[in-house]
mmCIF file of C-alpha atoms in Angstrom:
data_model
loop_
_atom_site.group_PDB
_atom_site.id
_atom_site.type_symbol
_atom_site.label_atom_id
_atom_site.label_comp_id
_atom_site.label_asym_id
_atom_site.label_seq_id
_atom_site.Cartn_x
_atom_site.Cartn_y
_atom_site.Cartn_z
ATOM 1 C CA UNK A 1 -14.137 -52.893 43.221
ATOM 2 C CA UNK A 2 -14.951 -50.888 40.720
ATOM 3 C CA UNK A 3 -18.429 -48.790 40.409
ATOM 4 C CA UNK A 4 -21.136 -49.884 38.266
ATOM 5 C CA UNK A 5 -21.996 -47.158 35.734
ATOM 6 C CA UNK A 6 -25.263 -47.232 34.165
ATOM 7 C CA UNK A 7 -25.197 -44.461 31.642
ATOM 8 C CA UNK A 8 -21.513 -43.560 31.056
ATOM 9 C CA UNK A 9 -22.748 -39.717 29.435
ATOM 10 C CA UNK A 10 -23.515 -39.286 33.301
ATOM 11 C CA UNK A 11 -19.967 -39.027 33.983
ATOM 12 C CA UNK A 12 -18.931 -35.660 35.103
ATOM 13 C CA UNK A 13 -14.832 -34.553 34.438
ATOM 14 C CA UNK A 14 -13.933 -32.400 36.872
ATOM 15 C CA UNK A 15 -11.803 -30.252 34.689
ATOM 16 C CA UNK A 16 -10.787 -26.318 35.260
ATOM 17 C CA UNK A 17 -9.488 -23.980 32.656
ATOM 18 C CA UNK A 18 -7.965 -20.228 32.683
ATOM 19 C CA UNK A 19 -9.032 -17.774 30.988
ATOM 20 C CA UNK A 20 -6.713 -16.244 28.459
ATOM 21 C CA UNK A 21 -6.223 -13.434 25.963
ATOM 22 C CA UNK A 22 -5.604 -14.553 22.567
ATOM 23 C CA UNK A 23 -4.364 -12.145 19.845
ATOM 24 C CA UNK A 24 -6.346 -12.747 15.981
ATOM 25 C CA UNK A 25 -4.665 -11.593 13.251
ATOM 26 C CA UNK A 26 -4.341 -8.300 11.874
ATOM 27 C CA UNK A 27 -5.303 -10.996 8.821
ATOM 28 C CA UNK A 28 -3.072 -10.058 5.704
ATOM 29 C CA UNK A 29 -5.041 -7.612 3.383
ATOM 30 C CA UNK A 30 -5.454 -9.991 0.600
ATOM 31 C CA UNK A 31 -7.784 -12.611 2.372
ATOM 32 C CA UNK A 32 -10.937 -11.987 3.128
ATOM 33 C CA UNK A 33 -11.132 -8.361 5.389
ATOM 34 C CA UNK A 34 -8.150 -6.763 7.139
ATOM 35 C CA UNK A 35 -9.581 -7.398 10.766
ATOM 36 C CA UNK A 36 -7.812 -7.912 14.001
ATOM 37 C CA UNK A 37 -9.685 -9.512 17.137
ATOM 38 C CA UNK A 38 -8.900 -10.274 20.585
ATOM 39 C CA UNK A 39 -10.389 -12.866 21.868
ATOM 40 C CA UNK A 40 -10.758 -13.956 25.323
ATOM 41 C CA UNK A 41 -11.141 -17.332 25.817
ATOM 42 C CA UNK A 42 -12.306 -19.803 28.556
ATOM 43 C CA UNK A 43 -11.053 -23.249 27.104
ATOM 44 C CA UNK A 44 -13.270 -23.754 23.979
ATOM 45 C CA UNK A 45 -15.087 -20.904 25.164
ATOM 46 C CA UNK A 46 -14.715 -17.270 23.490
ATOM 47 C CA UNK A 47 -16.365 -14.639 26.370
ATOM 48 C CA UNK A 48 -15.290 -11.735 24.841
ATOM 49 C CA UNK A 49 -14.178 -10.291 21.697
ATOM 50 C CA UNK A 50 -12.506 -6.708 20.655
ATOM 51 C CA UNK A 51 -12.385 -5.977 16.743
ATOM 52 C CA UNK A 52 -9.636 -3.561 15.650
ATOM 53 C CA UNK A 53 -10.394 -2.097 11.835
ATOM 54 C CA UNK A 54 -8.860 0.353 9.525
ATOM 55 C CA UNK A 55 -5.207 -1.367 8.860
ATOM 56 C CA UNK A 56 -5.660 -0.944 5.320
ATOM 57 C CA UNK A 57 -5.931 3.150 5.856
ATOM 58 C CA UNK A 58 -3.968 4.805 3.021
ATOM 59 C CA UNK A 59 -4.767 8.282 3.686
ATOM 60 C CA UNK A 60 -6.217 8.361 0.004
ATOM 61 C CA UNK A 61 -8.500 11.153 1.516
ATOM 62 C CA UNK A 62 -5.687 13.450 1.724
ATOM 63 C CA UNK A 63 -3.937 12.489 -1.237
ATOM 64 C CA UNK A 64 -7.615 12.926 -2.667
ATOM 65 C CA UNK A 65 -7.295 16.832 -1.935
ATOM 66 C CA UNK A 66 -4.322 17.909 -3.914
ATOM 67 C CA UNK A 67 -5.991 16.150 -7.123
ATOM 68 C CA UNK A 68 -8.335 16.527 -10.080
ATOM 69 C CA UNK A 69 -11.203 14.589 -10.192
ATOM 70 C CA UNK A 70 -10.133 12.667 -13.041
ATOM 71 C CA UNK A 71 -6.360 12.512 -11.254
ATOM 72 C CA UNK A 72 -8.097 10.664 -8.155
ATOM 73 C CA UNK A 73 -9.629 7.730 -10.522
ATOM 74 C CA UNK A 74 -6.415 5.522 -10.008
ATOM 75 C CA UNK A 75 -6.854 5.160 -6.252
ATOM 76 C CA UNK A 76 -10.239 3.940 -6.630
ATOM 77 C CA UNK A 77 -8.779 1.427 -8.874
ATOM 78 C CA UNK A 78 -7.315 0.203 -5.604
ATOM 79 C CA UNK A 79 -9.960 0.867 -2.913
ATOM 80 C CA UNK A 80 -11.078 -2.893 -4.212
ATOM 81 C CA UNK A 81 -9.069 -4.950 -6.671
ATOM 82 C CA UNK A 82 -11.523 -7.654 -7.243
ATOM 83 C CA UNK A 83 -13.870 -5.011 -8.619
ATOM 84 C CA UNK A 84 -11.776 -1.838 -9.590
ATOM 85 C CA UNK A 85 -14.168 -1.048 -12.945
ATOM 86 C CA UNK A 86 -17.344 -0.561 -10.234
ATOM 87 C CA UNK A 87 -14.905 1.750 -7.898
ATOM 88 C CA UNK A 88 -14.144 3.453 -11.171
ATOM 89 C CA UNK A 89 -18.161 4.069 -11.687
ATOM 90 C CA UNK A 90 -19.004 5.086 -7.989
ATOM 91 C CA UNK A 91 -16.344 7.872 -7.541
ATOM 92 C CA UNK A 92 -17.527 8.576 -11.104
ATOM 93 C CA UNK A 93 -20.983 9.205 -10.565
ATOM 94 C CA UNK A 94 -20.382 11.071 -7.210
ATOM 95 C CA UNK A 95 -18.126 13.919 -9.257
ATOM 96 C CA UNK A 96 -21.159 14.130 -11.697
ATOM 97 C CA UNK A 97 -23.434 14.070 -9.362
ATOM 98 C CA UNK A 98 -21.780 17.526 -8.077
ATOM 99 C CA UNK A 99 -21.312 18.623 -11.418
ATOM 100 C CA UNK A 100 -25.237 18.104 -12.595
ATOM 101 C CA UNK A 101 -23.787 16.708 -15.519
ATOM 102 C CA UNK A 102 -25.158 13.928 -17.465
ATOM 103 C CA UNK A 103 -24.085 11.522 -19.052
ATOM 104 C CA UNK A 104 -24.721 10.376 -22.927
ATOM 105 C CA UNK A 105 -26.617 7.499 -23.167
ATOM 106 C CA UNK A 106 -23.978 5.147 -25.090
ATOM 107 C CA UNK A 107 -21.780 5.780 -22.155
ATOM 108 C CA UNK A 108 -24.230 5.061 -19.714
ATOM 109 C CA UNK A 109 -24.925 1.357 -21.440
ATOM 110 C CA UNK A 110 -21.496 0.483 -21.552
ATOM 111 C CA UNK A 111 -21.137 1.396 -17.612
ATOM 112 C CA UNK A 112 -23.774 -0.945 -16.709
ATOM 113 C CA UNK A 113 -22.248 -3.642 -18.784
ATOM 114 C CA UNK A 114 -18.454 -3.188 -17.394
ATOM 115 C CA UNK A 115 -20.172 -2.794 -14.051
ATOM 116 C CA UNK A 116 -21.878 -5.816 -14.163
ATOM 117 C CA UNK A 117 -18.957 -7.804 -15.862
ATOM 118 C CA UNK A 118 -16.821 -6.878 -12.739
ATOM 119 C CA UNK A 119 -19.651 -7.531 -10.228
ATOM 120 C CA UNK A 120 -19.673 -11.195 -11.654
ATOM 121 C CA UNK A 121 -15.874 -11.640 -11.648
ATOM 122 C CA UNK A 122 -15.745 -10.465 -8.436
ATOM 123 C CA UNK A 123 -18.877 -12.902 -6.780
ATOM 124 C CA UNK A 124 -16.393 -15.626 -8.960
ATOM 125 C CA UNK A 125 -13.589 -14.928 -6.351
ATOM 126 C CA UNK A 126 -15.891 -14.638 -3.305
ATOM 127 C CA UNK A 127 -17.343 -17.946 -4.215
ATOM 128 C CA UNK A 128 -14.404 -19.846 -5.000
ATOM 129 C CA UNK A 129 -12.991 -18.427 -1.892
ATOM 130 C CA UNK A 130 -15.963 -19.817 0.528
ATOM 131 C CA UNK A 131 -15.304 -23.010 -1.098
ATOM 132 C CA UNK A 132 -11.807 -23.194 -0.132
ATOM 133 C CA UNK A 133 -13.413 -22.501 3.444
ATOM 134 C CA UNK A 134 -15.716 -25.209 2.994
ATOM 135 C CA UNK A 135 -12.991 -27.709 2.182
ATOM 136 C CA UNK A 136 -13.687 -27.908 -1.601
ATOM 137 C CA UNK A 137 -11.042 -27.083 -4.034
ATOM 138 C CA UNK A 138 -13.001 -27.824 -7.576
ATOM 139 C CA UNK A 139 -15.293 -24.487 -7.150
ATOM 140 C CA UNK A 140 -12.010 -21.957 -6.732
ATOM 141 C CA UNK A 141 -10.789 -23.344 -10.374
ATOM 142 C CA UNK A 142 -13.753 -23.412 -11.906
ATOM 143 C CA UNK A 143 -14.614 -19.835 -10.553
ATOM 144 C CA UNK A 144 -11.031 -18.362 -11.419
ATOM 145 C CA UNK A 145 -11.633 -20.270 -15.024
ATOM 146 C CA UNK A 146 -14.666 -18.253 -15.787
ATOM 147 C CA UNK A 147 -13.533 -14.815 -14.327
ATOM 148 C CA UNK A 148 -10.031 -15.070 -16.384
ATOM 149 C CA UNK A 149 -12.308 -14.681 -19.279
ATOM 150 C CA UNK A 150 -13.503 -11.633 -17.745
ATOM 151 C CA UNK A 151 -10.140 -10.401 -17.798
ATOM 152 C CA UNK A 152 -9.483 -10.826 -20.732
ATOM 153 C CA UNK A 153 -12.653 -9.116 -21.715
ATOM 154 C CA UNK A 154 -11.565 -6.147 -19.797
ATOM 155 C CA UNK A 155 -7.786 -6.323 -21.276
ATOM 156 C CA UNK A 156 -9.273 -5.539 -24.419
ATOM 157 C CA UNK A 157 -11.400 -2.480 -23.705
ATOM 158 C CA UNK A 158 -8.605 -0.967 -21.783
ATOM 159 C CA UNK A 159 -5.272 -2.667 -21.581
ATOM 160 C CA UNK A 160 -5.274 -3.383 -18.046
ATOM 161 C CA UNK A 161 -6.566 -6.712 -15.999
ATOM 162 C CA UNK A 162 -6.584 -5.348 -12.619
ATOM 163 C CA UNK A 163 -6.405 -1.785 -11.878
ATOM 164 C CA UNK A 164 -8.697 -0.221 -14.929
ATOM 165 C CA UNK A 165 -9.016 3.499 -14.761
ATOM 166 C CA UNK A 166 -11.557 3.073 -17.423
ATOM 167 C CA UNK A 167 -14.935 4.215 -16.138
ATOM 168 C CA UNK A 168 -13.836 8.136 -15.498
ATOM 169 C CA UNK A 169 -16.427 11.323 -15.175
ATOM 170 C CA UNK A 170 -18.239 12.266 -18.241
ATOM 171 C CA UNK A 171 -17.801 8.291 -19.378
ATOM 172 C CA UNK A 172 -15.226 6.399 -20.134
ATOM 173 C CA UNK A 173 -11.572 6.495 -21.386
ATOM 174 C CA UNK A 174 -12.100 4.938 -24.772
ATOM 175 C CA UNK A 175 -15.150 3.212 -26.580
ATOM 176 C CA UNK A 176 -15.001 -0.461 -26.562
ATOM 177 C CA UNK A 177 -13.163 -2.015 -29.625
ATOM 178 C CA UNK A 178 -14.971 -3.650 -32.431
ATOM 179 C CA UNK A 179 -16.541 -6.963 -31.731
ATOM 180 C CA UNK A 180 -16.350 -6.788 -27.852
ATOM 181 C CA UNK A 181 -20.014 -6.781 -27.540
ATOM 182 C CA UNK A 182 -20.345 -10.168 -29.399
ATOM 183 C CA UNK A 183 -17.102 -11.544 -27.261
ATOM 184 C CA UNK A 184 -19.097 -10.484 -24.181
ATOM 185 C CA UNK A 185 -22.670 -11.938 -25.057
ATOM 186 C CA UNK A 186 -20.494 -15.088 -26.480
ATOM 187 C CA UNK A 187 -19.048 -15.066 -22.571
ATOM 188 C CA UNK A 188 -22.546 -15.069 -20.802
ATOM 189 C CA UNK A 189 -23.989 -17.497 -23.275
ATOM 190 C CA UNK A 190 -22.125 -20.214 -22.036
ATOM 191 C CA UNK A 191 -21.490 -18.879 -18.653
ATOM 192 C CA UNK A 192 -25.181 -19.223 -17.220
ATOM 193 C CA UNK A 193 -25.563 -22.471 -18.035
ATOM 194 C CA UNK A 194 -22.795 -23.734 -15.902
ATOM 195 C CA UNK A 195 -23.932 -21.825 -12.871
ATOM 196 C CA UNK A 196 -26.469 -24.284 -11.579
ATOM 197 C CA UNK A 197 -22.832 -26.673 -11.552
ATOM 198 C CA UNK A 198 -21.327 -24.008 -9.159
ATOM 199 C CA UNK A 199 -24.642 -24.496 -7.279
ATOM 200 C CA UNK A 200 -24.446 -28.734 -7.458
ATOM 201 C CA UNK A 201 -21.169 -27.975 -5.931
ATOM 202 C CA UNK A 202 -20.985 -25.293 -2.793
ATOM 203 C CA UNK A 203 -24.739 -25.655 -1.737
ATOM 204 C CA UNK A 204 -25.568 -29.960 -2.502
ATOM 205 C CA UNK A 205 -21.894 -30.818 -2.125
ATOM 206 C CA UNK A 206 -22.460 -33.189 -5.591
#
C-alpha cells in the first residue's frame, strides 16, 4: 500500500555525487578575457576555483626595449583592438610625461575627441556582446551598426579601421581632413537619440 504524502516538497532523494575537477577554458583571446579556471565541482556545486591569467603575454616589454618611443606605438595598437586610438593616447602621454613636454592645444582637442570616439565604439561591442549573453540578438546589430560608422570616421583621419597608430608623442600623425569635424558632430547627433532604444532593449527587455 502505498504511503500517503501530504506535502510532496517533503520528499527527500537520497542522491550522492563525486567531486570532480573540471578544466575552463583557456577561453580564445577574442571573447571576452583570456582566462582559464579550474573548477572543482560537487554536482551543481562549484567548491573551489583556480584562475590561470597571462595567455595573451607577448613579451611586448622586451620588444619595447630595443625601440623608439614612436617605434613602440604599433604594439599598443594591439594591447586592445576594440580601442587601439585610446592605447595610442596612454603610451602617448606616459613618453611625454617623461619628456615634460607639452602638448599644443589643437592636438590636445583632437585627442579627446578620437579618444572618446573609440571609448564609444568600444562600450558598442561590450554591449552588444552582453546582449548576446543575455539571449538577445537585436542589440549586437544595432551596436555594430553604430560603431561601423565610427570606423569609418577613423578610416578617414588615418587610413586604418583597426590598428590606428594615429595618436603618437608630441600629437598625432596627421591633422584630421577637411569636414571630419562636421561628419563627427553629424554622427553623435543622431547617435544619442537612439541610446535610450539600446536601453528599452538590454535593461526593460522591450
Amino acid at each position: 500500500m502505498a504511503t500517503e504524502i501530504d506535502d510532496p516538497r517533503l520528499i527527500e532523494f537520497d542522491v550522492r555525487t563525486d567531486e570532480m575537477l573540471v578544466n575552463m577554458g583557456p577561453q580564445h583571446p577574442s571573447t571576452h578575457g583570456v582566462l582559464r579556471l579550474v573548477l572543482r565541482t560537487d554536482g551543481e556545486i562549484v567548491s573551489e576555483t583556480v584562475p590561470h591569467i597571462g595567455y595573451l603575454h607577448r613579451c611586448a616589454e622586451k620588444i619595447g626595449e630595443n625601440l623608439t618611443p614612436r617605434q613602440w606605438i604599433p604594439y599598443t595598437d594591439r594591447m586592445d583592438y576594440l580601442a587601439g586610438m585610446n592605447m595610442n593616447l596612454g603610451w602617448s602621454l606616459c613618453v611625454e610625461k617623461l619628456m615634460n613636454y607639452q602638448v599644443p592645444e589643437r592636438g590636445r582637442h583632437l585627442r579627446v575627441i578620437i579618444a572618446e570616439m573609440g571609448r564609444i565604439a568600444s562600450h558598442l561591442v561590450g554591449m552588444g556582446a552582453y546582449g548576446l549573453d543575455l539571449g538577445t540578438f537585436s542589440p549586437f546589430l544595432y551596436a555594430f551598426r553604430e560603431r561601423e560608422k565610427i570606423l569609418d570616421l577613423f578610416e578617414e583621419a588615418c587610413g586604418a579601421r583597426l590598428t590606428y597608430s594615429y595618436l603618437t608623442p608630441g600629437g598625432a600623425t596627421a591633422d584630421l581632413p577637411p569636414g571630419w569635424l562636421q561628419r563627427c558632430e553629424a554622427f553623435l547627433d543622431q547617435f544619442e537619440p537612439i541610446i535610450p532604444e539600446y536601453h528599452a532593449l538590454l535593461t526593460e527587455n522591450a
